[in-house]
Short mmCIF file of C-alpha atoms in Angstrom, two decimals:
data_model
loop_
_atom_site.label_atom_id
_atom_site.label_comp_id
_atom_site.label_asym_id
_atom_site.label_seq_id
_atom_site.Cartn_x
_atom_site.Cartn_y
_atom_site.Cartn_z
CA MET Q 234 30.69 3.11 -7.07
CA SER Q 235 33.27 2.34 -4.55
CA SER Q 236 35.96 -0.43 -5.67
CA ILE Q 237 34.70 -2.78 -2.75
CA LEU Q 238 32.24 -4.08 -5.25
CA SER Q 239 35.27 -5.48 -7.28
CA THR Q 240 35.57 -8.04 -4.62
CA SER Q 241 33.32 -11.18 -5.28
CA SER Q 242 32.07 -11.75 -1.94
CA HIS Q 243 32.09 -10.16 1.52
CA PRO Q 244 31.45 -12.84 4.45
CA TRP Q 245 31.78 -10.20 7.22
CA PHE Q 246 29.21 -8.45 5.99
CA ALA Q 247 26.43 -11.73 6.29
CA GLN Q 248 27.82 -12.66 9.65
CA ARG Q 249 27.93 -9.45 11.61
CA LEU Q 250 24.14 -9.31 10.39
CA LEU Q 251 23.72 -12.99 11.03
CA ASP Q 252 24.86 -11.83 14.76
CA TRP Q 253 22.84 -8.53 14.89
CA TYR Q 254 19.59 -10.01 14.30
CA PRO Q 255 18.90 -12.35 17.29
CA ARG Q 256 19.37 -9.45 19.62
CA HIS Q 257 17.22 -6.86 17.54
CA ARG Q 258 14.63 -8.43 15.63
CA ARG Q 259 10.83 -7.04 16.36
CA ASP Q 260 8.70 -10.09 17.04
CA LEU Q 261 6.09 -10.23 14.21
CA PRO Q 262 3.77 -13.16 13.43
CA TRP Q 263 4.46 -13.53 9.73
CA ARG Q 264 8.48 -14.40 10.97
CA ASN Q 265 7.18 -17.53 13.15
CA THR Q 266 5.58 -19.17 10.30
CA ARG Q 267 6.89 -21.45 6.67
CA ASP Q 268 3.09 -20.88 5.51
CA PRO Q 269 3.83 -19.18 1.96
CA TYR Q 270 0.01 -17.77 2.00
CA ALA Q 271 0.82 -16.07 5.20
CA ILE Q 272 3.77 -15.11 4.17
CA TRP Q 273 3.02 -13.70 0.88
CA LEU Q 274 -0.37 -11.96 3.01
CA SER Q 275 2.24 -9.89 4.74
CA GLU Q 276 4.27 -9.00 2.23
CA VAL Q 277 1.41 -7.61 -0.29
CA ILE Q 278 0.18 -5.47 3.32
CA LEU Q 279 3.46 -4.11 3.74
CA GLN Q 280 4.19 -3.08 0.16
CA GLN Q 281 4.42 0.96 0.74
CA THR Q 282 3.52 0.78 4.31
CA ARG Q 283 4.80 0.50 7.68
CA VAL Q 284 5.01 -2.25 10.04
CA LYS Q 285 2.84 -0.41 12.53
CA GLN Q 286 -0.09 0.54 10.23
CA GLY Q 287 0.11 -2.81 8.45
CA LEU Q 288 -0.04 -5.30 11.93
CA PRO Q 289 -3.57 -4.98 12.47
CA TYR Q 290 -4.70 -5.54 9.07
CA TYR Q 291 -2.78 -8.58 8.61
CA LEU Q 292 -4.11 -9.80 12.03
CA ASP Q 293 -7.47 -8.84 10.64
CA PHE Q 294 -7.17 -10.67 6.90
CA ILE Q 295 -5.08 -13.43 8.71
CA THR Q 296 -8.01 -14.01 10.97
CA SER Q 297 -10.94 -13.07 8.30
CA TYR Q 298 -9.24 -15.48 5.55
CA PRO Q 299 -7.13 -18.16 7.40
CA THR Q 300 -6.57 -20.06 3.92
CA VAL Q 301 -6.21 -18.82 0.30
CA GLN Q 302 -9.24 -20.39 -0.27
CA ASP Q 303 -10.90 -18.54 1.78
CA LEU Q 304 -9.81 -15.32 0.60
CA ALA Q 305 -10.36 -16.74 -2.70
CA ALA Q 306 -13.92 -17.30 -1.88
CA ALA Q 307 -14.75 -13.52 -0.62
CA PRO Q 308 -16.59 -11.25 -2.50
CA GLN Q 309 -14.13 -8.18 -3.66
CA ASP Q 310 -15.96 -5.56 -1.77
CA GLU Q 311 -16.02 -7.44 1.49
CA VAL Q 312 -11.92 -7.66 0.59
CA LEU Q 313 -11.98 -4.14 -0.01
CA ARG Q 314 -13.69 -3.29 2.85
CA HIS Q 315 -11.02 -5.07 5.01
CA TRP Q 316 -8.15 -3.20 3.53
CA GLN Q 317 -9.90 0.22 3.46
CA GLY Q 318 -7.32 2.96 4.80
CA LEU Q 319 -4.32 1.00 3.18
CA GLY Q 320 -4.12 3.00 0.34
CA TYR Q 321 -2.85 1.67 -3.48
CA TYR Q 322 -6.35 -0.67 -3.58
CA SER Q 323 -5.02 -1.92 -7.19
CA ARG Q 324 -2.52 -4.28 -4.28
CA ALA Q 325 -6.30 -5.36 -2.96
CA ARG Q 326 -7.36 -6.11 -6.16
CA ASN Q 327 -4.22 -7.88 -7.18
CA MET Q 328 -4.38 -10.20 -4.43
CA HIS Q 329 -7.81 -10.89 -4.44
CA HIS Q 330 -7.13 -12.12 -7.94
CA THR Q 331 -3.93 -14.21 -7.15
CA ALA Q 332 -5.72 -15.67 -4.58
CA GLN Q 333 -8.30 -16.71 -6.80
CA GLN Q 334 -5.43 -17.85 -9.23
CA VAL Q 335 -3.66 -19.99 -6.57
CA ALA Q 336 -6.86 -21.80 -5.64
CA GLY Q 337 -7.62 -22.53 -9.05
CA GLU Q 338 -5.26 -22.97 -10.67
CA TYR Q 339 -2.59 -24.60 -8.06
CA ASN Q 340 -5.21 -26.38 -6.35
CA GLY Q 341 -4.36 -23.83 -3.01
CA GLN Q 342 -0.76 -24.28 -2.86
CA PHE Q 343 1.73 -21.95 -3.73
CA PRO Q 344 4.49 -22.41 -6.22
CA GLY Q 345 7.24 -23.50 -5.00
CA SER Q 346 9.88 -21.56 -6.37
CA TYR Q 347 11.02 -18.19 -7.09
CA THR Q 348 10.96 -18.63 -11.08
CA GLU Q 349 6.92 -19.77 -10.41
CA LEU Q 350 5.90 -17.58 -7.98
CA LEU Q 351 6.74 -14.89 -10.18
CA LYS Q 352 3.94 -16.34 -12.60
CA LEU Q 353 1.21 -15.23 -10.06
CA ARG Q 354 -0.51 -11.56 -10.87
CA GLY Q 355 1.01 -9.02 -8.69
CA VAL Q 356 3.91 -10.96 -7.34
CA GLY Q 357 7.18 -8.96 -8.50
CA GLN Q 358 10.82 -10.11 -8.05
CA TYR Q 359 10.79 -8.53 -4.30
CA THR Q 360 7.70 -10.77 -3.11
CA ALA Q 361 8.68 -13.62 -5.17
CA ALA Q 362 12.17 -14.06 -3.61
CA ALA Q 363 10.70 -12.85 0.01
CA ILE Q 364 8.01 -16.15 -0.55
CA ALA Q 365 10.74 -18.49 -1.89
CA SER Q 366 13.58 -17.57 0.72
CA PHE Q 367 11.51 -17.55 4.07
CA ALA Q 368 8.86 -20.48 3.05
CA TYR Q 369 11.47 -22.87 1.18
CA ASP Q 370 14.57 -21.45 1.88
CA GLU Q 371 15.77 -20.47 -1.77
CA LYS Q 372 18.94 -18.74 -1.80
CA VAL Q 373 17.61 -15.54 -3.43
CA ALA Q 374 18.30 -12.18 -2.04
CA VAL Q 375 15.58 -9.68 -1.55
CA LEU Q 376 15.53 -6.13 -2.66
CA ASP Q 377 13.44 -3.61 -1.03
CA GLY Q 378 13.99 0.14 0.21
CA ASN Q 379 15.49 -0.61 3.51
CA VAL Q 380 18.01 -3.20 1.22
CA PHE Q 381 19.02 -0.82 -1.28
CA ARG Q 382 19.96 1.77 1.49
CA VAL Q 383 22.01 -0.74 3.57
CA LEU Q 384 23.87 -1.79 0.38
CA ALA Q 385 24.20 1.93 -1.07
CA ARG Q 386 25.66 3.00 2.10
CA VAL Q 387 27.62 0.22 3.29
CA PHE Q 388 29.64 -0.59 -0.35
CA GLY Q 389 29.41 2.56 -1.86
CA VAL Q 390 26.85 2.37 -4.29
CA THR Q 391 26.19 5.90 -6.00
CA GLN Q 392 23.90 4.66 -8.62
CA ASP Q 393 20.42 6.14 -8.64
CA ILE Q 394 17.92 3.53 -6.95
CA ALA Q 395 15.12 5.36 -8.86
CA ALA Q 396 16.83 4.47 -12.25
CA PRO Q 397 15.37 1.08 -13.26
CA ALA Q 398 18.81 -0.11 -14.46
CA SER Q 399 20.19 0.20 -10.65
CA ARG Q 400 18.09 -2.64 -9.79
CA ARG Q 401 20.46 -5.29 -11.96
CA THR Q 402 23.88 -3.72 -9.98
CA PHE Q 403 21.66 -3.78 -6.49
CA GLN Q 404 20.57 -7.74 -7.24
CA GLN Q 405 24.07 -8.65 -8.46
CA LEU Q 406 25.70 -7.39 -5.20
CA ALA Q 407 22.65 -8.88 -2.86
CA ASP Q 408 23.33 -12.13 -4.48
CA THR Q 409 27.08 -11.96 -3.96
CA LEU Q 410 26.28 -11.20 0.01
CA ILE Q 411 23.18 -13.95 0.93
CA PRO Q 412 25.01 -17.46 2.39
CA ALA Q 413 23.45 -20.62 0.74
CA ASP Q 414 22.70 -21.98 4.27
CA GLN Q 415 21.15 -19.12 5.56
CA PRO Q 416 18.87 -17.25 2.99
CA ALA Q 417 15.70 -16.64 5.12
CA GLU Q 418 17.84 -15.48 8.42
CA PHE Q 419 19.92 -13.19 6.13
CA ASN Q 420 17.01 -11.79 4.23
CA GLN Q 421 15.22 -10.67 7.09
CA ALA Q 422 18.29 -9.72 9.26
CA ILE Q 423 19.27 -7.04 6.11
CA MET Q 424 15.33 -5.72 6.18
CA GLU Q 425 15.09 -5.52 10.11
CA PHE Q 426 18.79 -3.61 10.02
CA GLY Q 427 17.65 -1.51 7.54
CA ALA Q 428 14.04 -0.96 9.07
CA ILE Q 429 15.50 -0.07 12.74
CA GLN Q 430 19.47 0.47 12.88
CA CYS Q 431 20.76 2.27 9.47
CA THR Q 432 17.11 4.34 8.87
CA PRO Q 433 16.70 7.01 6.37
CA ALA Q 434 16.87 10.52 8.42
CA LYS Q 435 18.60 9.36 11.72
CA PRO Q 436 20.67 5.93 11.05
CA ASP Q 437 22.41 5.14 14.29
CA CYS Q 438 26.01 4.93 13.26
CA LEU Q 439 27.52 5.42 16.50
CA PHE Q 440 26.54 1.49 17.78
CA CYS Q 441 26.29 -0.18 13.94
CA PRO Q 442 28.15 -3.35 13.55
CA LEU Q 443 29.21 -2.67 10.22
CA GLN Q 444 30.47 1.40 10.82
CA THR Q 445 34.23 0.22 10.51
CA GLU Q 446 33.31 -1.00 6.71
CA CYS Q 447 30.76 1.41 5.83
CA TYR Q 448 31.97 3.35 2.90
CA ALA Q 449 29.13 6.22 3.88
CA PHE Q 450 30.07 6.55 7.36
CA GLN Q 451 34.36 6.44 6.16
CA HIS Q 452 33.64 9.16 3.65
CA GLY Q 453 31.04 11.43 5.50
CA MET Q 454 27.90 10.35 2.99
CA VAL Q 455 25.60 8.49 5.27
CA GLN Q 456 22.96 11.69 4.23
CA GLU Q 457 23.92 11.35 0.55
CA LEU Q 458 23.36 7.88 0.28
CA PRO Q 459 21.49 6.28 -1.47
CA ILE Q 460 20.94 8.78 -4.17
CA LYS Q 461 17.41 8.51 -5.59
CA SER Q 462 16.23 11.12 -7.96
CA LYS Q 463 12.94 13.33 -6.84
CA ALA Q 464 9.51 12.41 -8.21
CA LYS Q 465 7.73 15.14 -10.15
CA ALA Q 466 5.68 17.20 -7.91
CA ALA Q 467 1.94 16.05 -7.12
CA ARG Q 468 -0.50 17.81 -8.80
CA THR Q 469 -3.92 18.98 -7.17
CA ARG Q 470 -7.10 17.66 -8.34
CA TYR Q 471 -10.36 19.56 -7.07
CA PHE Q 472 -13.39 16.97 -6.25
CA HIS Q 473 -16.75 18.79 -5.65
CA TYR Q 474 -18.92 15.79 -4.38
CA LEU Q 475 -22.42 15.71 -4.51
CA VAL Q 476 -23.95 14.08 -1.38
CA LEU Q 477 -27.49 13.46 -2.57
CA ARG Q 478 -29.87 12.71 0.18
CA HIS Q 479 -33.34 11.88 1.05
CA ASN Q 480 -34.93 11.10 4.33
CA ASP Q 481 -32.16 8.67 5.78
CA THR Q 482 -30.32 7.67 2.51
CA LEU Q 483 -27.68 8.81 0.59
CA TYR Q 484 -26.87 7.89 -3.12
CA MET Q 485 -23.55 6.56 -3.87
CA ARG Q 486 -21.99 5.10 -6.56
CA LYS Q 487 -18.96 2.39 -7.68
CA ARG Q 488 -15.88 3.71 -9.38
CA GLY Q 489 -14.96 1.94 -12.30
CA PRO Q 490 -12.03 0.42 -14.06
CA LYS Q 491 -8.65 1.88 -14.62
CA ASP Q 492 -9.41 4.20 -11.74
CA ILE Q 493 -7.42 4.91 -8.47
CA TRP Q 494 -10.18 3.74 -6.34
CA GLU Q 495 -11.41 1.04 -8.49
CA GLY Q 496 -14.40 -0.73 -6.97
CA LEU Q 497 -14.54 1.54 -4.13
CA TYR Q 498 -17.85 3.65 -3.34
CA ASP Q 499 -18.15 7.70 -3.22
CA PHE Q 500 -20.79 10.10 -4.22
CA ALA Q 501 -21.68 11.78 -7.83
CA LEU Q 502 -18.25 13.77 -8.45
CA GLN Q 503 -17.35 16.88 -10.55
CA GLU Q 504 -14.00 17.40 -10.68
CA THR Q 505 -12.84 21.06 -11.89
CA ASP Q 506 -10.23 23.33 -12.21
CA SER Q 507 -11.37 25.50 -9.00
CA ALA Q 508 -11.63 25.17 -5.08
CA GLU Q 509 -15.11 26.62 -5.67
CA LEU Q 510 -18.16 25.27 -7.18
CA PRO Q 511 -20.97 27.95 -7.90
CA ALA Q 512 -24.26 27.13 -6.64
CA ALA Q 513 -26.12 27.64 -9.98
CA PHE Q 514 -23.91 24.93 -11.74
CA ILE Q 515 -24.62 22.42 -8.20
CA VAL Q 516 -28.37 22.76 -9.25
CA ASP Q 517 -27.92 22.46 -12.79
CA THR Q 518 -26.03 19.34 -12.13
CA VAL Q 519 -28.35 17.85 -9.90
CA GLU Q 520 -31.27 18.47 -12.17
CA GLY Q 521 -29.26 16.69 -15.19
CA LEU Q 522 -28.91 13.71 -12.85
CA GLY Q 523 -32.86 13.83 -12.59
CA GLY Q 524 -33.24 15.12 -9.19
CA ASN Q 525 -34.81 18.34 -7.51
CA VAL Q 526 -33.35 20.31 -4.94
CA ALA Q 527 -35.11 20.84 -2.11
CA THR Q 528 -34.82 24.24 -1.39
CA ASN Q 529 -35.66 24.61 2.13
CA GLN Q 530 -32.86 22.25 3.37
CA VAL Q 531 -29.78 24.04 1.91
CA GLU Q 532 -26.60 23.58 3.67
CA GLU Q 533 -22.95 24.80 3.20
CA PRO Q 534 -20.26 22.97 1.76
CA THR Q 535 -17.52 21.23 4.07
CA THR Q 536 -14.35 22.70 4.16
CA ALA Q 537 -11.75 21.38 2.19
CA MET Q 538 -10.50 17.80 2.75
CA ARG Q 539 -7.08 16.97 1.63
CA HIS Q 540 -5.46 13.21 0.73
CA ILE Q 541 -2.15 13.15 -0.69
CA LEU Q 542 -1.85 9.94 -2.75
CA SER Q 543 1.69 8.97 -4.54
CA HIS Q 544 1.44 11.46 -7.66
CA GLN Q 545 -1.24 13.54 -6.91
CA LYS Q 546 -3.13 15.44 -4.20
CA VAL Q 547 -6.63 15.38 -4.06
CA GLU Q 548 -8.54 18.42 -2.70
CA ALA Q 549 -12.36 17.46 -1.74
CA ARG Q 550 -15.54 19.55 -0.96
CA PHE Q 551 -18.39 17.61 -0.01
CA HIS Q 552 -22.24 19.47 -0.88
CA HIS Q 553 -24.87 18.05 1.07
CA ILE Q 554 -27.84 18.32 -1.19
CA TRP Q 555 -31.18 17.32 0.23
CA LEU Q 556 -33.71 16.05 -2.49
CA SER Q 557 -37.19 16.53 -2.61
CA GLU Q 558 -38.20 13.47 -4.13
CA PRO Q 559 -36.04 10.29 -4.49
CA LEU Q 560 -34.62 9.52 -7.57
CA THR Q 561 -36.27 7.63 -10.25
CA PRO Q 562 -35.07 4.25 -10.71
CA GLU Q 563 -34.53 5.01 -14.47
CA ALA Q 564 -32.39 8.22 -12.99
CA ALA Q 565 -30.28 6.37 -10.64
CA VAL Q 566 -29.54 3.66 -13.46
CA ALA Q 567 -28.55 6.06 -15.75
CA ALA Q 568 -26.32 8.05 -13.61
CA GLY Q 569 -24.96 5.46 -11.28
CA LEU Q 570 -25.97 6.06 -8.44
CA VAL Q 571 -27.71 3.73 -5.58
CA ALA Q 572 -29.30 4.76 -2.53
CA TYR Q 573 -27.58 3.43 0.78
CA SER Q 574 -29.06 3.33 4.34
CA ALA Q 575 -26.36 4.11 6.91
CA HIS Q 576 -25.83 0.44 7.93
CA GLU Q 577 -25.35 -0.52 4.30
CA ILE Q 578 -22.97 2.55 3.60
CA GLU Q 579 -20.62 1.19 6.71
CA ARG Q 580 -20.19 -1.83 5.06
CA LEU Q 581 -19.23 -0.50 1.64
CA PRO Q 582 -15.54 -0.40 0.80
CA LYS Q 583 -14.84 3.48 0.70
CA PRO Q 584 -11.57 5.41 0.11
CA ILE Q 585 -10.26 6.83 3.73
CA ILE Q 586 -11.40 10.35 2.57
CA ILE Q 587 -14.95 8.95 1.99
CA SER Q 588 -15.00 6.90 5.13
CA ASN Q 589 -14.16 9.98 7.07
CA PHE Q 590 -16.57 12.08 5.65
CA VAL Q 591 -19.52 9.57 5.91
CA SER Q 592 -18.59 9.01 10.03
CA ASN Q 593 -19.42 12.31 10.78
CA ILE Q 594 -22.85 12.56 9.01
CA ARG Q 595 -25.91 12.62 10.86
CA PHE Q 596 -28.75 10.33 9.80
#
């Protein structure tokens, strides 16, 4: 760690960022409000999501649910449908629960301090700091990936940012830098600086206002900082979806608790250790679900569709299986399957890999 951290305060840092920010800031809708609901909504959506991807979702949510009470009252299936394609669906479920918590326990008013905000489900230190500073001007520094990178490079912090113990070091540093009279502007400035100036791969060091004091630039360590240990290699899972069809309906199921896609809809699933699934096994599985395969309507499985998650890779094949007759109500219930029309399927929340597949089905 560089010796620059031994100094208790660096007023030049905040001043240069605050001079830089008005000239470079992007005009984003959540920056033009003090409404804690709108700010919270934007922060939840932008977790692990780029602004370009998240902006349409934010506009959709704030239009569909103008208040936290509107979001709280919405059915979870509907909320998940609006979230479809953003990934990390636990964010959407936590968001919906938090909206209900605010509407029910706090009379529709978000808590007014960092400490109280931390009591909300799914609201961690970063989100609480963002809401507290942006909505209430509380002097609490935000710490996200952009801020980690800027601080590590400028002040030469060589601790692994993936290590939980490092957060205290970075938080203490950030807390010494934030000015008491402009906490919201400073937090916005440092995050924006990391997003468009001090970027991960190709930072614009030539025109950087912090260049002369930047430890990484002065020591040729821009590409080395921040230090982050590599995550474990993602494992591959082989999903074989049995797309049971009868006339103009498809059988789908809702995924259960403690699942990466909890609350979303997909098809009967066989997960195996192989990219191939024998035809005889498929027939036996369908019969085990109470169905009879229409042997005069046989289709080849789709080519593999790949979907990369944060900690695993999914390789999915879809096997179109026409049934000679509908599943009996008892068999459908036992298998957790329900027959849906094309219109009904469109309204169901689905993992993006399922949504992409369904969009190409001819009914």
